[in-house]
XYZ file of C-alpha atoms in Angstrom:
543
model
C -1.606 -40.772 3.681
C 0.985 -43.206 2.018
C 4.794 -42.277 1.456
C 4.560 -42.151 -2.078
C 1.695 -39.581 -1.964
C 3.578 -37.514 0.381
C 6.463 -37.329 -1.675
C 4.691 -36.226 -4.591
C 3.107 -33.625 -2.460
C 6.331 -32.288 -1.489
C 7.828 -32.291 -4.669
C 4.939 -29.993 -6.057
C 5.162 -27.989 -3.079
C 9.058 -27.655 -3.333
C 8.490 -27.302 -7.714
C 6.094 -23.924 -6.790
C 8.213 -22.731 -4.520
C 11.163 -23.031 -6.877
C 9.069 -21.300 -9.695
C 7.991 -18.497 -7.270
C 11.456 -18.042 -6.344
C 12.682 -18.329 -9.739
C 10.180 -15.652 -11.020
C 11.596 -13.032 -7.964
C 14.872 -13.802 -8.888
C 14.716 -12.876 -12.692
C 12.567 -9.969 -11.790
C 14.966 -8.410 -9.511
C 17.944 -9.107 -11.967
C 16.112 -7.408 -14.999
C 14.956 -4.058 -12.941
C 18.633 -4.038 -11.718
C 19.982 -3.807 -15.834
C 17.037 -1.493 -16.217
C 17.801 0.803 -13.313
C 21.535 1.119 -14.811
C 20.225 2.856 -17.716
C 19.885 5.853 -15.346
C 22.847 5.592 -12.635
C 24.239 3.037 -10.718
C 23.082 4.151 -7.389
C 19.504 3.985 -9.049
C 20.376 0.134 -9.715
C 21.805 -0.498 -6.276
C 18.447 1.024 -4.616
C 15.731 -0.716 -6.212
C 17.537 -3.952 -5.855
C 17.794 -2.702 -2.158
C 14.160 -1.833 -1.792
C 13.473 -5.023 -3.628
C 15.382 -7.468 -0.978
C 14.348 -5.332 2.043
C 9.977 -5.920 0.567
C 11.268 -9.930 0.322
C 12.479 -10.052 3.844
C 9.750 -8.175 5.133
C 6.831 -10.493 2.795
C 8.624 -13.411 3.977
C 8.991 -12.594 8.075
C 4.980 -11.767 7.696
C 4.488 -15.364 6.084
C 6.824 -17.286 8.259
C 5.719 -15.650 11.507
C 2.019 -16.165 10.663
C 2.595 -20.124 9.446
C 4.966 -20.513 12.451
C 2.133 -19.168 14.944
C -0.833 -21.301 13.292
C 1.258 -24.236 13.051
C 2.211 -24.078 16.629
C -1.417 -23.474 17.555
C -2.845 -26.576 15.403
C 0.325 -28.744 16.783
C -0.510 -27.750 20.405
C -4.238 -28.646 19.658
C -2.759 -32.088 17.854
C -1.414 -33.168 21.520
C -4.687 -33.114 23.213
C -6.106 -35.564 20.802
C -4.116 -38.209 22.666
C -6.304 -38.377 25.585
C -9.670 -36.890 23.466
C -11.813 -39.045 21.575
C -14.447 -38.296 19.125
C -17.921 -38.862 20.187
C -20.608 -39.538 17.673
C -24.560 -40.420 18.011
C -25.761 -43.153 15.865
C -29.796 -43.282 17.251
C -29.463 -43.826 21.047
C -25.978 -45.246 20.794
C -23.226 -43.123 21.138
C -19.661 -44.383 19.459
C -16.383 -43.106 20.221
C -14.252 -43.223 17.115
C -10.477 -42.996 16.860
C -8.814 -40.359 14.999
C -6.045 -41.339 12.191
C -3.063 -39.662 14.161
C -0.826 -39.298 11.245
C -3.172 -37.703 8.912
C -3.937 -35.343 11.408
C -0.834 -33.921 12.454
C -0.026 -33.381 8.420
C -3.407 -31.759 8.058
C -2.313 -29.601 10.860
C 0.562 -28.612 9.414
C -0.651 -28.153 5.937
C -3.773 -26.225 7.177
C -1.316 -24.113 9.619
C 0.682 -23.394 6.267
C -2.015 -22.351 4.326
C -3.447 -20.053 6.706
C -0.112 -18.644 7.436
C 0.275 -17.606 3.816
C -3.226 -16.173 3.385
C -2.737 -13.959 6.553
C 0.778 -13.143 6.520
C 0.780 -11.422 3.025
C 0.945 -8.087 2.526
C 3.564 -7.046 4.721
C 6.251 -6.401 1.790
C 3.863 -3.063 1.397
C 5.166 -1.908 4.666
C 8.312 -1.392 3.291
C 8.668 2.591 3.184
C 6.599 2.579 6.696
C 9.254 0.370 7.784
C 12.210 2.716 6.686
C 10.700 5.527 7.654
C 10.049 4.347 11.045
C 13.729 3.098 11.154
C 15.089 6.678 10.279
C 13.852 8.118 13.582
C 12.656 11.545 11.497
C 12.414 14.636 13.737
C 9.719 16.946 12.216
C 11.041 19.927 14.672
C 7.349 21.058 15.237
C 4.902 19.742 18.289
C 1.591 18.491 18.426
C -0.371 21.017 20.317
C -2.831 18.668 22.027
C -0.141 15.942 23.053
C 3.096 17.682 22.990
C 4.764 15.064 20.390
C 7.137 15.829 17.752
C 5.144 15.241 14.329
C 7.693 12.822 13.584
C 6.148 10.454 15.658
C 2.848 10.501 13.875
C 4.411 10.330 10.511
C 6.821 7.809 11.368
C 6.601 5.253 14.503
C 2.902 5.579 15.235
C 1.981 4.077 11.266
C 4.723 1.182 11.952
C 3.087 0.440 15.596
C -0.419 0.698 14.354
C 0.620 -1.991 11.592
C 2.364 -4.030 13.813
C -0.729 -3.975 16.276
C -3.172 -5.057 13.298
C -0.737 -7.600 12.399
C -0.507 -9.109 15.919
C -4.262 -8.878 16.609
C -5.289 -10.865 13.163
C -2.942 -13.611 14.324
C -4.341 -13.508 17.985
C -7.830 -13.494 17.089
C -7.992 -16.167 14.226
C -5.783 -18.588 16.349
C -7.688 -18.160 19.045
C -11.173 -18.806 16.956
C -9.754 -21.466 15.092
C -8.271 -23.424 18.575
C -12.059 -23.293 20.023
C -13.403 -24.872 17.122
C -11.147 -27.402 17.116
C -11.185 -28.024 20.749
C -15.265 -27.933 20.564
C -14.624 -30.537 17.313
C -12.794 -33.089 19.334
C -15.328 -32.506 22.341
C -12.590 -31.115 24.577
C -14.925 -28.391 25.578
C -18.410 -28.583 24.844
C -21.482 -27.135 27.117
C -23.194 -29.817 29.086
C -25.512 -29.759 32.493
C -25.794 -25.982 32.172
C -21.856 -25.442 32.411
C -19.113 -25.492 30.160
C -16.603 -28.381 30.374
C -13.235 -27.947 29.340
C -10.533 -30.430 29.041
C -6.969 -29.327 31.290
C -4.765 -29.013 28.148
C -7.409 -26.885 26.352
C -7.977 -24.669 29.034
C -4.279 -23.748 29.586
C -4.177 -23.114 25.615
C -6.967 -20.855 25.266
C -6.620 -19.401 28.786
C -2.859 -18.589 27.190
C -4.525 -16.913 24.120
C -7.210 -15.000 25.712
C -4.572 -13.532 27.921
C -2.548 -12.401 25.279
C -5.650 -11.092 23.347
C -5.931 -8.922 26.658
C -2.060 -7.685 26.888
C -2.567 -6.718 22.950
C -5.325 -4.556 24.047
C -4.175 -3.041 26.959
C -1.191 -2.090 24.206
C -4.014 -0.454 22.212
C -5.065 1.577 24.901
C -1.844 2.889 25.450
C -1.719 4.020 21.922
C -5.259 5.240 21.788
C -4.812 8.958 22.676
C -2.400 9.404 19.860
C -4.591 7.692 17.642
C -7.475 9.760 18.264
C -5.559 12.939 18.164
C -4.279 12.404 14.577
C -7.482 11.142 13.134
C -9.864 13.660 14.636
C -10.567 16.448 11.985
C -8.886 19.894 13.640
C -8.128 17.904 17.012
C -10.008 17.102 20.083
C -11.459 19.642 22.598
C -9.269 19.825 26.215
C -12.292 18.205 27.960
C -12.597 15.571 25.712
C -9.051 14.785 24.975
C -8.555 14.839 28.835
C -11.170 12.267 29.168
C -10.064 10.277 26.601
C -6.810 10.116 28.128
C -8.004 9.197 30.933
C -10.089 6.396 30.298
C -7.661 4.818 28.048
C -5.265 4.452 30.979
C -7.958 2.912 33.455
C -8.750 0.450 30.460
C -5.495 -0.123 30.082
C -5.110 -1.162 33.910
C -8.305 -3.327 33.573
C -7.140 -5.223 30.162
C -3.559 -5.795 32.489
C -6.015 -7.305 35.108
C -8.092 -9.259 32.165
C -4.841 -11.057 31.217
C -3.592 -11.912 34.750
C -7.167 -13.544 35.612
C -7.018 -15.000 32.111
C -3.496 -16.731 32.938
C -4.826 -17.985 36.490
C -7.580 -19.322 34.857
C -5.783 -20.997 32.375
C -3.716 -22.821 35.264
C -6.341 -23.572 37.894
C -9.638 -22.964 36.156
C -12.824 -21.137 37.535
C -14.811 -21.157 34.208
C -17.638 -18.288 35.563
C -15.142 -15.797 36.920
C -13.261 -15.509 33.402
C -16.507 -15.221 31.222
C -17.634 -13.017 33.885
C -14.636 -10.615 34.058
C -14.568 -10.537 30.246
C -17.859 -9.504 29.732
C -17.395 -6.586 32.380
C -14.210 -5.565 30.284
C -16.151 -5.676 27.120
C -19.361 -3.551 28.611
C -16.768 -0.935 30.090
C -14.805 -0.714 26.977
C -18.091 -0.209 25.224
C -19.238 2.737 27.301
C -16.093 4.379 27.777
C -15.295 4.438 24.080
C -18.663 4.974 22.492
C -21.140 5.905 24.787
C -19.971 8.568 26.889
C -17.883 10.011 23.955
C -21.004 10.255 21.876
C -22.884 11.877 24.685
C -20.123 14.189 25.542
C -19.717 14.996 21.664
C -17.031 15.311 19.529
C -15.309 18.081 20.502
C -14.163 19.282 17.157
C -13.070 22.912 16.191
C -12.071 23.341 19.804
C -8.282 24.672 18.918
C -7.754 28.386 17.976
C -8.265 28.971 14.052
C -4.944 30.263 14.534
C -3.530 27.058 15.664
C -5.557 24.815 13.156
C -4.578 27.177 10.379
C -1.008 26.364 11.483
C -1.441 22.657 11.442
C -3.098 22.457 8.051
C -0.241 24.502 6.553
C 2.214 21.724 7.822
C 0.414 18.917 6.778
C -0.494 20.175 3.244
C 2.287 22.566 2.145
C 0.209 25.512 2.374
C 1.282 29.198 2.404
C -0.542 31.809 4.471
C -2.462 34.416 2.738
C -1.397 37.843 3.177
C -3.183 41.317 2.677
C -1.634 43.326 -0.083
C -2.551 46.225 -2.190
C -2.576 46.463 -6.146
C 0.117 48.116 -7.438
C 0.171 49.840 -10.956
C 3.510 48.614 -12.782
C 5.147 51.723 -14.510
C 5.904 51.950 -18.625
C 3.789 49.873 -20.926
C 1.426 46.990 -19.680
C 1.955 43.972 -21.495
C -0.815 42.466 -24.210
C -3.499 40.409 -23.160
C -2.734 36.731 -23.513
C -5.509 35.315 -25.913
C -8.054 33.429 -23.631
C -8.446 29.403 -24.572
C -10.913 28.667 -26.722
C -11.188 24.983 -26.603
C -11.604 22.286 -24.192
C -10.406 18.843 -23.547
C -13.615 17.319 -25.651
C -13.079 19.465 -28.543
C -9.219 19.190 -28.548
C -10.212 15.444 -28.823
C -12.834 15.593 -31.369
C -10.762 17.556 -33.406
C -7.695 15.590 -33.044
C -9.850 12.016 -34.444
C -8.334 11.843 -37.357
C -4.931 10.535 -36.238
C -7.479 7.668 -34.708
C -6.324 5.572 -31.959
C -6.385 5.629 -28.018
C -5.817 9.039 -26.186
C -3.082 8.805 -24.028
C -3.194 12.590 -22.907
C -4.775 15.856 -23.893
C -3.628 18.984 -21.946
C -3.056 22.729 -22.587
C 0.397 23.984 -23.404
C 2.549 27.034 -24.244
C 4.700 26.531 -27.524
C 7.500 28.765 -28.676
C 10.139 30.471 -26.610
C 10.385 35.007 -26.899
C 7.304 37.544 -26.787
C 4.999 35.620 -28.722
C 4.298 32.189 -27.040
C 1.732 30.149 -28.627
C -1.144 28.701 -26.558
C -2.174 25.065 -27.789
C -3.593 21.911 -26.949
C -1.050 19.029 -26.808
C -3.015 15.431 -27.565
C -1.071 12.062 -27.724
C -2.626 8.995 -29.133
C -1.090 5.698 -28.872
C -0.916 4.402 -32.632
C 0.028 0.585 -31.674
C 3.005 -0.862 -33.259
C 3.727 2.821 -35.081
C 4.227 4.424 -31.963
C 2.202 7.471 -30.464
C 0.636 10.564 -32.764
C 1.460 13.789 -31.434
C -1.158 16.354 -32.514
C -1.026 20.224 -31.971
C -4.289 22.166 -31.954
C -4.035 25.900 -31.786
C -6.038 27.477 -29.085
C -5.729 30.940 -29.820
C -7.400 30.861 -33.571
C -9.484 28.971 -35.482
C -9.320 27.573 -38.831
C -11.701 28.274 -42.242
C -15.656 28.398 -40.964
C -14.471 28.500 -37.377
C -13.271 25.217 -37.306
C -10.219 23.915 -34.867
C -6.776 24.499 -36.365
C -4.710 21.292 -36.039
C -1.406 21.563 -37.199
C 0.740 18.216 -38.090
C 3.678 20.128 -39.517
C 5.305 21.734 -36.395
C 7.891 23.805 -38.958
C 4.812 25.603 -39.870
C 4.370 27.229 -36.089
C 5.103 30.523 -36.709
C 6.264 33.141 -35.683
C 8.150 30.577 -33.230
C 8.985 27.253 -34.790
C 9.934 24.480 -32.133
C 11.665 21.269 -33.138
C 8.751 19.396 -31.490
C 8.232 15.386 -32.776
C 5.028 14.988 -34.452
C 5.708 10.866 -33.758
C 6.878 9.119 -30.765
C 8.553 5.657 -31.461
C 7.234 2.713 -29.965
C 9.834 2.941 -27.103
C 8.647 6.499 -26.522
C 6.844 7.425 -23.194
C 3.161 8.164 -22.666
C 0.373 6.941 -19.984
C -0.312 3.140 -20.586
C 2.300 2.741 -22.944
C 3.418 -0.813 -24.181
C 4.547 -3.303 -21.590
C 7.477 -3.661 -23.515
C 9.223 -3.142 -27.002
C 12.021 -4.395 -28.642
C 14.175 -2.273 -30.563
C 17.189 -1.640 -32.011
C 17.659 2.224 -30.972
C 20.350 3.284 -28.267
C 19.046 3.095 -24.528
C 16.940 0.016 -23.094
C 18.341 -3.286 -22.034
C 20.684 -5.053 -24.319
C 19.127 -8.595 -25.343
C 21.899 -10.979 -25.555
C 21.525 -14.465 -25.479
C 21.715 -17.545 -23.739
C 21.029 -17.274 -19.818
C 20.750 -13.449 -20.418
C 17.645 -13.709 -22.563
C 16.080 -16.340 -20.725
C 15.853 -14.046 -17.452
C 14.537 -11.002 -19.602
C 11.900 -13.211 -21.161
C 10.793 -14.844 -17.810
C 11.025 -11.488 -16.432
C 9.104 -9.479 -18.508
C 6.896 -12.617 -19.428
C 7.368 -12.008 -22.950
C 7.814 -14.748 -25.661
C 8.958 -12.500 -28.213
C 12.269 -12.377 -26.507
C 12.772 -16.116 -27.462
C 12.236 -15.963 -31.071
C 15.111 -16.880 -33.065
C 14.758 -14.293 -35.389
C 16.638 -11.757 -32.606
C 20.494 -11.380 -32.960
C 21.116 -10.663 -29.482
C 22.036 -7.208 -30.415
C 18.485 -5.571 -29.672
C 17.468 -4.069 -26.895
C 14.339 -3.981 -24.935
C 12.241 -1.129 -23.470
C 9.907 -1.458 -20.763
C 8.202 0.933 -17.779
C 7.111 3.223 -20.643
C 4.587 4.495 -18.369
C 5.677 7.518 -16.974
C 4.290 7.659 -13.620
C 4.947 3.504 -13.902
C 8.512 4.298 -14.569
C 8.506 6.786 -11.902
C 6.963 4.236 -9.010
C 9.735 1.821 -9.987
C 12.812 4.457 -9.606
C 10.972 6.140 -6.403
C 8.524 3.594 -4.498
C 8.306 5.604 -1.634
C 6.096 8.475 -3.433
C 2.924 7.912 -5.224
C 2.424 9.826 -8.304
C -0.024 11.615 -10.101
C -1.042 12.050 -13.956
C 1.480 12.564 -16.245
C 0.809 15.723 -18.160
C 2.294 16.994 -21.594
C 4.706 19.941 -22.000
C 7.068 21.517 -24.286
C 10.512 22.481 -22.631
C 13.341 23.137 -24.764
C 11.846 22.144 -27.980
C 11.079 18.658 -26.672
C 8.142 16.896 -25.426
C 8.278 15.824 -21.820
C 5.726 14.707 -19.561
C 5.497 16.566 -16.283
C 4.530 14.309 -13.004
C 4.079 15.241 -9.231
C 4.682 13.140 -6.287
C 3.267 12.920 -3.402
C 3.935 11.986 0.362
C 0.929 11.071 1.930
C -0.348 9.655 5.479
C -3.733 9.490 7.562
C -2.295 10.091 10.960
C -1.694 13.643 11.327
C -2.424 15.839 14.653
C -5.318 18.301 14.534
C -5.336 18.531 10.782
C -8.252 18.788 8.570
C -8.944 15.433 6.852
C -8.956 15.449 3.095
C -10.305 12.675 0.770
C -7.556 11.824 -1.562
C -7.716 8.817 -3.833
C -10.468 7.358 -1.664
C -9.022 7.417 1.644
C -9.301 9.897 4.765
C -5.848 11.685 5.108
C -4.346 13.738 7.621
C -1.667 14.962 5.421
C -0.937 14.937 1.567
C 2.387 16.824 0.407
C 3.200 17.627 -3.419
C 6.702 16.949 -2.379
C 8.418 16.046 -5.669
C 8.250 17.370 -9.785
C 9.568 15.020 -11.853
C 10.390 15.804 -15.630
C 10.585 12.304 -18.310
C 11.430 13.158 -21.662
C 8.703 11.232 -23.999
C 11.510 10.265 -26.458
């Protein structure tokens, strides 16, 4: 590789890195300006969250890059004493390796692998912060006696860390063995394994590290089993799982010692034999015997399981009660709903546009609430239309009664807008809207406008016709807006309601975790969960 080609590649890499860094920076600045609409604390929080996510992402990528580049450079050191053997007919040819190209290939390949494998650590922000808090739940696991906070905070973080290190170790070991086989440092000949001393020490160190990781996994195994089994484990099966995990942990430590000794002294057959015995023991202890013994589910008392489910899902225990007849006059029966969601959508089809939401609600204060359907349809550049379908009576000929004039609602008129402006909020709303109305982020001019245009990927912000006094609105989907302000929760579908004469969106926020001891597993959004708590209720003004 010539020096000119090298400089060109480094320049391209620096340009790509600069573009990514610039894109992230303008995004954080724009989100900071956006969050300042709510409070200075919201602006600080969103910025701190973004910075911490970036630090975790960079840590994961840099750790993986360092690991792979380091291992490839260790392999590169062995190439000085090993030549690549090629066969041409009956002739064996030894080819010299281009050392300069190889070292740059090792560095480039290691960086590429690190970038691919190390990505995703930024998504651990919520788990890392929760683990750092050291939350104590105040309730103990009935099987292991640990505080439930351990399963909700530290165990998920340890599980993520183990998975990250295990991926690096396994991929590094596979890649290193493959490279040593390619260069001839590790080969099978004369019915035995022939390996170069340099390659033996390298692969021996990696196999020892892998054994230590497996020992760490066996230490965590009882807690992981308790927190992933539906309804917990029986006392006998739990005792067996704990004892077998400790035995396998000791075996894994012994395998690590043998691997380290092999790395220093040799004895290929001994290493292969002990790893084979270890794999067979783990298979029998963790798969075969538990299958013979049975799962042992439901062994906990029903009262204990019910208590754990109440803690996991925020359920309230059922209580026996008797019917009490109130004195005085009974309230009049409320009308039964006439329509369903399909009818409501079909009845408001005259407004055209994509249906953003359709839900049953109640309008009007006082003693005569009106059951209605609220249907919100996106109208493109005109915003969104809010249609009201009476759910307590029909129109002429029994057809659905759609009311477009809100003031005609009797006997309880409400000040409900018949149309939301383009900057209004509704599910799957526009990405961004430029308006002169109060609120939003001021566009300004010069560098400020360039930052907003780059962050929102909007060429419209750079058009000469803008004066700079306009404002830009984004995060117009209620759930997306809440996800930006409160990224530690998962938000449900926005539901339209009328509060104080205004259209608002009610959105539930959930905290979920796959790991929770002795609770009933549920499928939630395609994943098996041990706990799901409806922890937040958000009210977002649609205007």
